Amino acid sequence: MRLEETLRDARSGGRPLLVPYVTGGLYDGWTELLEAVVAAGADAVEIGIPFSDPVMDGPTIQTASQQALARGATPMTILGDVEGLAVGAPLAVMTYANLVMHAGYDRFASALVDAGVDAAILPDLPLDEFGPWGSAADAAGIETVLLAAPTTTDERLARICERSKGFVYAVSLLGVTGERGSLSEPSSTVGERCRGLTDTPVLLGVGISTPEQAAEAVRHADGVVIGSALIRRLLDGGGVDVAADFIREVRRALDETAS
Amino acid sequence: MTAVSGRGGPVVLPEPGPEPVDLGRFGGFGGRFVPETLVPALEELEDEFRHAWSSGDFRREFGGLLDTYAGRPTPVTECHRLSERLGVRVLLKREDLTHTGSHKINNVLGQALLTRRMGKNRVIAETGAGQHGVATATACALFGFDCVVFMGAVDAQRQALNVWRMGLLGAEVRTVESGSATLKDATNEALRDWVASVETTHYCIGSVVGPHPFPWIVRELQSVIGSEARSQCREVLGGDDPDAVVACVGGGSNAMGTFAGFRDTAARLVGVEAAGEGLESGRHGASISRGVPGVLHGARSLYLQDEHGQIREAHSISAGLDYPGVGPEHVALAESGRAEYDSVTDHEALEAFRLLAESEGIIPALESAHAIAWVAREAGAALPSGSTVLITLSGRGDKDAAQLADAFADTGSGAGSGTASGTGNDGP
C-alpha cells in the first residue's frame, strides 16, 4: 500500500498531489525522467507501458507509444529498466488489459513487484471485468487504481471508490487523453462526487494541460495527473530539463493554492 | 430454374436467439473491456435491445424496413453450372441483392431503430471494405441522423468508390492514418470518438465484435439471413437441410447470421478466414487458425499478436477480412466443435471471384469469394462429391472491380479466359 500511504501522508500535510505520466521506453535512458520529475515535485509517477492499440489515448500519447514500440520497448524491458532504481516516490504502471492478460495476471503482478512498482492502472479493465486481475494484484500486494468517469452512475461510483486502491482516477472529461484549451466543466462535478464517497485520494486526470488548469482542478480533487502536456514537450525535442521545469511550474501553481 | 420463395414474400424474423450470459460471455470469450466512460452507454443499449427485440412494434418496424427498403427476403439461387463443374450441389444465399449490396444493411437498420429509441441523433461507424460504412450512411440518410464513418487510409484508397458513395449519402468519412491504416485502426478511432461523444452518439458496430452487447445484437439482427435460408433450402432440397453451410469470416457477422439458422440442424457449419499470402507468410487475417486469446476493441477473443501481446497487422486482399480478430461467439463455436474454420489465400479468392462470374454471371464481393473458394477447393475432398452446400454470398463485387482489374493485370491472367480485352473492366 505504498502509493496510497504516500499520497495520504502528503495530503494530510496540506499538499495538493501531483502525479506525472511518462511513456516507458521513450528514449535511451528514459528513466532519468522519473528521478527528474520527482525532484521537481511529483508525489508519484505513472509509467506508461505502450500498447499497439491505445483506445483511451489521444495523438500525443499514441505518438509516444509508437516511438517506444519502434525502439523495441516491451513490458519486460520497461520493467527491467525500472528495477533497482531509487526514484524516491511510488511508481504505478498504466497499460492496457491485453498486455497484462498476455503475460498472465499472476505473472504480470509479480513482475511489477520484482521491478519495484507499487500500483497499476488499466483503463480498459472496468469494475465489471476487474475480478481476476484484482485477486492477482491483491495477492501480490499491487494496488490497482480504478477510473471514475463523468458518465458513471452513483451506484457504480460508490463501488469504484470502494474498490480503488492507491487513488481514485477521476476522468475529468468525456474524451481521451490529450491537451485541452481549458479545464472541462464536468471535472469539478466528478471530482466532488468521488470525494463525497471515499477517503482514498481523488486525482483528476485526462486533459489537464497547464499549471493554471492544475491549480483550478485541485479545488475539486486532492490532486492531478499530468500526461500529454509533459509528453508533448518531450516529443517536441525538450529534454529532461524541460520536463523538470514544467513539473516544477505545476508544483508551484499547486502549492500556491494551498498557501 | 427451381422456384424458391424470395422477393415479394413476407419477411419473417426469427424468434430471439439465446442471450449470452455473464456480461456477454460465449464460453470464455466476449465480455465488456472498455473505458469506464462507455459502460453506462453499453448498459443502456443492452436494456434497450432486450426490450425492443421482444417488442412487437420494434419487430414489425424492423421487418417492414427489411422488406420495403432493404429488399428482403433475398433469394436462394441454385448454381447449376458451378455445381456441375465442382461435383457438389451449390446454393447461394443472395445477400448481394440487398439494398446497398451486402448483408450489412440488415444490422444497420436495426441499430438505427435502436438509436432513435435511445433519443440519439448522431451515429459513428468503422468500416473496412466500406460496405458497413455505406450501409450506415444509408440508414442515417433515411433516419436523418448525422453520420461519421472512420476508415483506414489504405482501405479508403482501395475502396474509393465506397468513399464517394458515403459522401453522397451525407456522411463524413474520416480517414485514419495510424497503425496499419485499416479496419483495426478505424475501430480504434471510432472508439476514441465515442468516449468523447457517447451522450449524443450511437456507435453502430458493423460486425459480431466489440464489447457486450454488440456481438449479441449484431448476431440477432443478422439471423434473418439464416432463418430465411433454412426454409428456402428446404424448399429446394425437398425438405432437407444442406450438408454444409459455408460463409466467410472477418469479424464474422454474415457467418454468424447464417449459422444462427442452422445451429440446430445436422448441417456442417464452415467459416472461411483470409489466409492472405499464406498462413506461413505471417501476412493473413486468420485469427481463429493463428490467433491467441486476448482483449481488443472491448472483447476477449482470439487476436493476431506478437510474443509480447502487441496486436499484429492483418493482411487480406479483401478489406473486409483485413482484421486481426474475430467475433467471440465464433471462437466459442470453434472450441465446442459445432463450427469448423478454415482459410483460403488471396490467390484462391481471386480465382473464385472469376469462377463465380464466369459460371453463374454473379460477381461476388472479394470477401464472399473466400467462401466460394473454399467450396471450390474442397469439393471432392473435405466436401464429398454429391453433397449439397449453401454458401452465403455476403455482398456483390462491384466495389472490387477497379482493384481487381489491376490485380488481374499484374498477374497477367486477365479477368476472363474468353475475353479479348482481358480486363473485365468496361468502365472508362
Short mmCIF file of C-alpha atoms in Angstrom, two decimals, chain A residues 137-258:
data_model
loop_
_atom_site.label_atom_id
_atom_site.label_comp_id
_atom_site.label_asym_id
_atom_site.label_seq_id
_atom_site.Cartn_x
_atom_site.Cartn_y
_atom_site.Cartn_z
CA ALA A 137 -2.92 -7.91 -7.77
CA ASP A 138 -4.17 -8.06 -4.19
CA ALA A 139 -2.31 -11.30 -3.61
CA ALA A 140 0.92 -9.78 -4.90
CA GLY A 141 0.44 -6.53 -2.99
CA ILE A 142 -0.09 -4.39 -6.10
CA GLU A 143 -2.57 -1.53 -5.67
CA THR A 144 -4.97 -1.08 -8.62
CA VAL A 145 -6.27 2.38 -9.38
CA LEU A 146 -9.77 2.37 -10.88
CA LEU A 147 -11.13 5.09 -13.15
CA ALA A 148 -14.33 7.02 -12.50
CA ALA A 149 -15.94 8.86 -15.42
CA PRO A 150 -18.38 11.76 -15.72
CA THR A 151 -20.92 9.24 -17.07
CA THR A 152 -20.57 6.82 -14.15
CA THR A 153 -23.78 6.31 -12.21
CA ASP A 154 -23.91 6.93 -8.46
CA GLU A 155 -24.28 3.24 -7.75
CA ARG A 156 -21.18 2.32 -9.78
CA LEU A 157 -19.22 5.27 -8.47
CA ALA A 158 -19.64 4.07 -4.91
CA ARG A 159 -18.34 0.61 -5.83
CA ILE A 160 -15.43 2.08 -7.81
CA CYS A 161 -14.41 4.35 -4.96
CA GLU A 162 -14.59 1.47 -2.54
CA ARG A 163 -12.51 -0.90 -4.67
CA SER A 164 -9.89 1.54 -5.97
CA LYS A 165 -6.53 1.46 -4.24
CA GLY A 166 -3.69 3.96 -4.44
CA PHE A 167 -6.03 6.70 -5.54
CA VAL A 168 -9.26 7.15 -7.48
CA TYR A 169 -8.56 8.33 -11.03
CA ALA A 170 -11.38 10.76 -11.79
CA VAL A 171 -11.57 11.26 -15.55
CA SER A 172 -12.11 14.99 -15.90
CA LEU A 173 -13.94 14.99 -19.21
CA LEU A 174 -15.67 12.95 -21.89
CA GLY A 175 -12.80 12.03 -24.13
CA VAL A 176 -9.37 10.50 -24.48
CA THR A 177 -6.04 11.82 -23.21
CA GLY A 178 -4.65 14.98 -24.77
CA GLU A 179 -4.20 18.65 -24.08
CA ARG A 180 -7.21 20.95 -23.94
CA GLY A 181 -7.55 24.73 -24.00
CA SER A 182 -9.43 24.90 -20.72
CA LEU A 183 -10.47 22.74 -17.83
CA SER A 184 -13.67 20.94 -18.71
CA GLU A 185 -16.91 21.62 -16.92
CA PRO A 186 -17.52 18.00 -15.74
CA SER A 187 -14.19 17.94 -13.88
CA SER A 188 -15.47 19.73 -10.80
CA THR A 189 -18.53 17.50 -10.60
CA VAL A 190 -16.76 14.17 -10.96
CA GLY A 191 -14.02 15.21 -8.52
CA GLU A 192 -16.50 16.31 -5.88
CA ARG A 193 -18.70 13.26 -6.38
CA CYS A 194 -15.74 10.97 -5.72
CA ARG A 195 -14.55 12.95 -2.72
CA GLY A 196 -18.01 12.68 -1.23
CA LEU A 197 -17.79 8.89 -1.37
CA THR A 198 -14.28 7.99 -0.28
CA ASP A 199 -11.37 8.93 1.87
CA THR A 200 -8.96 7.50 -0.71
CA PRO A 201 -7.18 10.35 -2.51
CA VAL A 202 -9.01 11.52 -5.65
CA LEU A 203 -6.92 12.72 -8.58
CA LEU A 204 -8.32 14.40 -11.68
CA GLY A 205 -6.72 13.40 -14.95
CA VAL A 206 -7.18 13.50 -18.75
CA GLY A 207 -6.91 16.88 -20.42
CA ILE A 208 -5.22 18.80 -17.61
CA SER A 209 -2.67 20.75 -19.57
CA THR A 210 -1.30 23.81 -17.76
CA PRO A 211 -0.23 24.88 -14.25
CA GLU A 212 -3.32 27.12 -14.16
CA GLN A 213 -5.67 24.26 -15.02
CA ALA A 214 -3.99 22.06 -12.42
CA ALA A 215 -4.48 24.74 -9.78
CA GLU A 216 -8.14 25.05 -10.71
CA ALA A 217 -8.60 21.25 -10.68
CA VAL A 218 -7.35 20.79 -7.13
CA ARG A 219 -10.21 22.92 -5.87
CA HIS A 220 -12.35 19.85 -6.61
CA ALA A 221 -9.90 17.00 -6.03
CA ASP A 222 -6.84 16.02 -4.00
CA GLY A 223 -4.53 16.24 -6.96
CA VAL A 224 -3.91 15.87 -10.67
CA VAL A 225 -2.39 13.52 -13.20
CA ILE A 226 -0.46 15.26 -15.98
CA GLY A 227 0.37 13.24 -19.09
CA SER A 228 0.08 14.62 -22.60
CA ALA A 229 1.30 18.12 -21.69
CA LEU A 230 4.53 16.62 -20.38
CA ILE A 231 4.97 14.09 -23.19
CA ARG A 232 4.34 16.71 -25.87
CA ARG A 233 7.30 18.74 -24.53
CA LEU A 234 9.49 15.68 -24.85
CA LEU A 235 8.25 14.85 -28.36
CA ASP A 236 8.91 18.46 -29.35
CA GLY A 237 12.56 17.91 -28.56
CA GLY A 238 12.66 19.16 -24.99
CA GLY A 239 14.90 17.06 -22.79
CA VAL A 240 14.78 16.07 -19.17
CA ASP A 241 15.38 19.68 -18.04
CA VAL A 242 12.37 20.97 -19.96
CA ALA A 243 10.28 18.19 -18.44
CA ALA A 244 11.51 19.01 -14.94
CA ASP A 245 10.91 22.73 -15.43
CA PHE A 246 7.32 22.09 -16.47
CA ILE A 247 6.61 19.85 -13.49
CA ARG A 248 8.23 22.44 -11.21
CA GLU A 249 5.88 25.09 -12.62
CA VAL A 250 2.88 22.88 -11.99
CA ARG A 251 4.12 22.14 -8.46
CA ARG A 252 4.47 25.86 -7.77
CA ALA A 253 0.96 26.59 -9.03
CA LEU A 254 -0.46 23.78 -6.88
CA ASP A 255 1.42 24.92 -3.79
CA GLU A 256 0.09 28.44 -4.22
CA THR A 257 -3.45 27.10 -3.92
CA ALA A 258 -2.56 25.56 -0.57
#
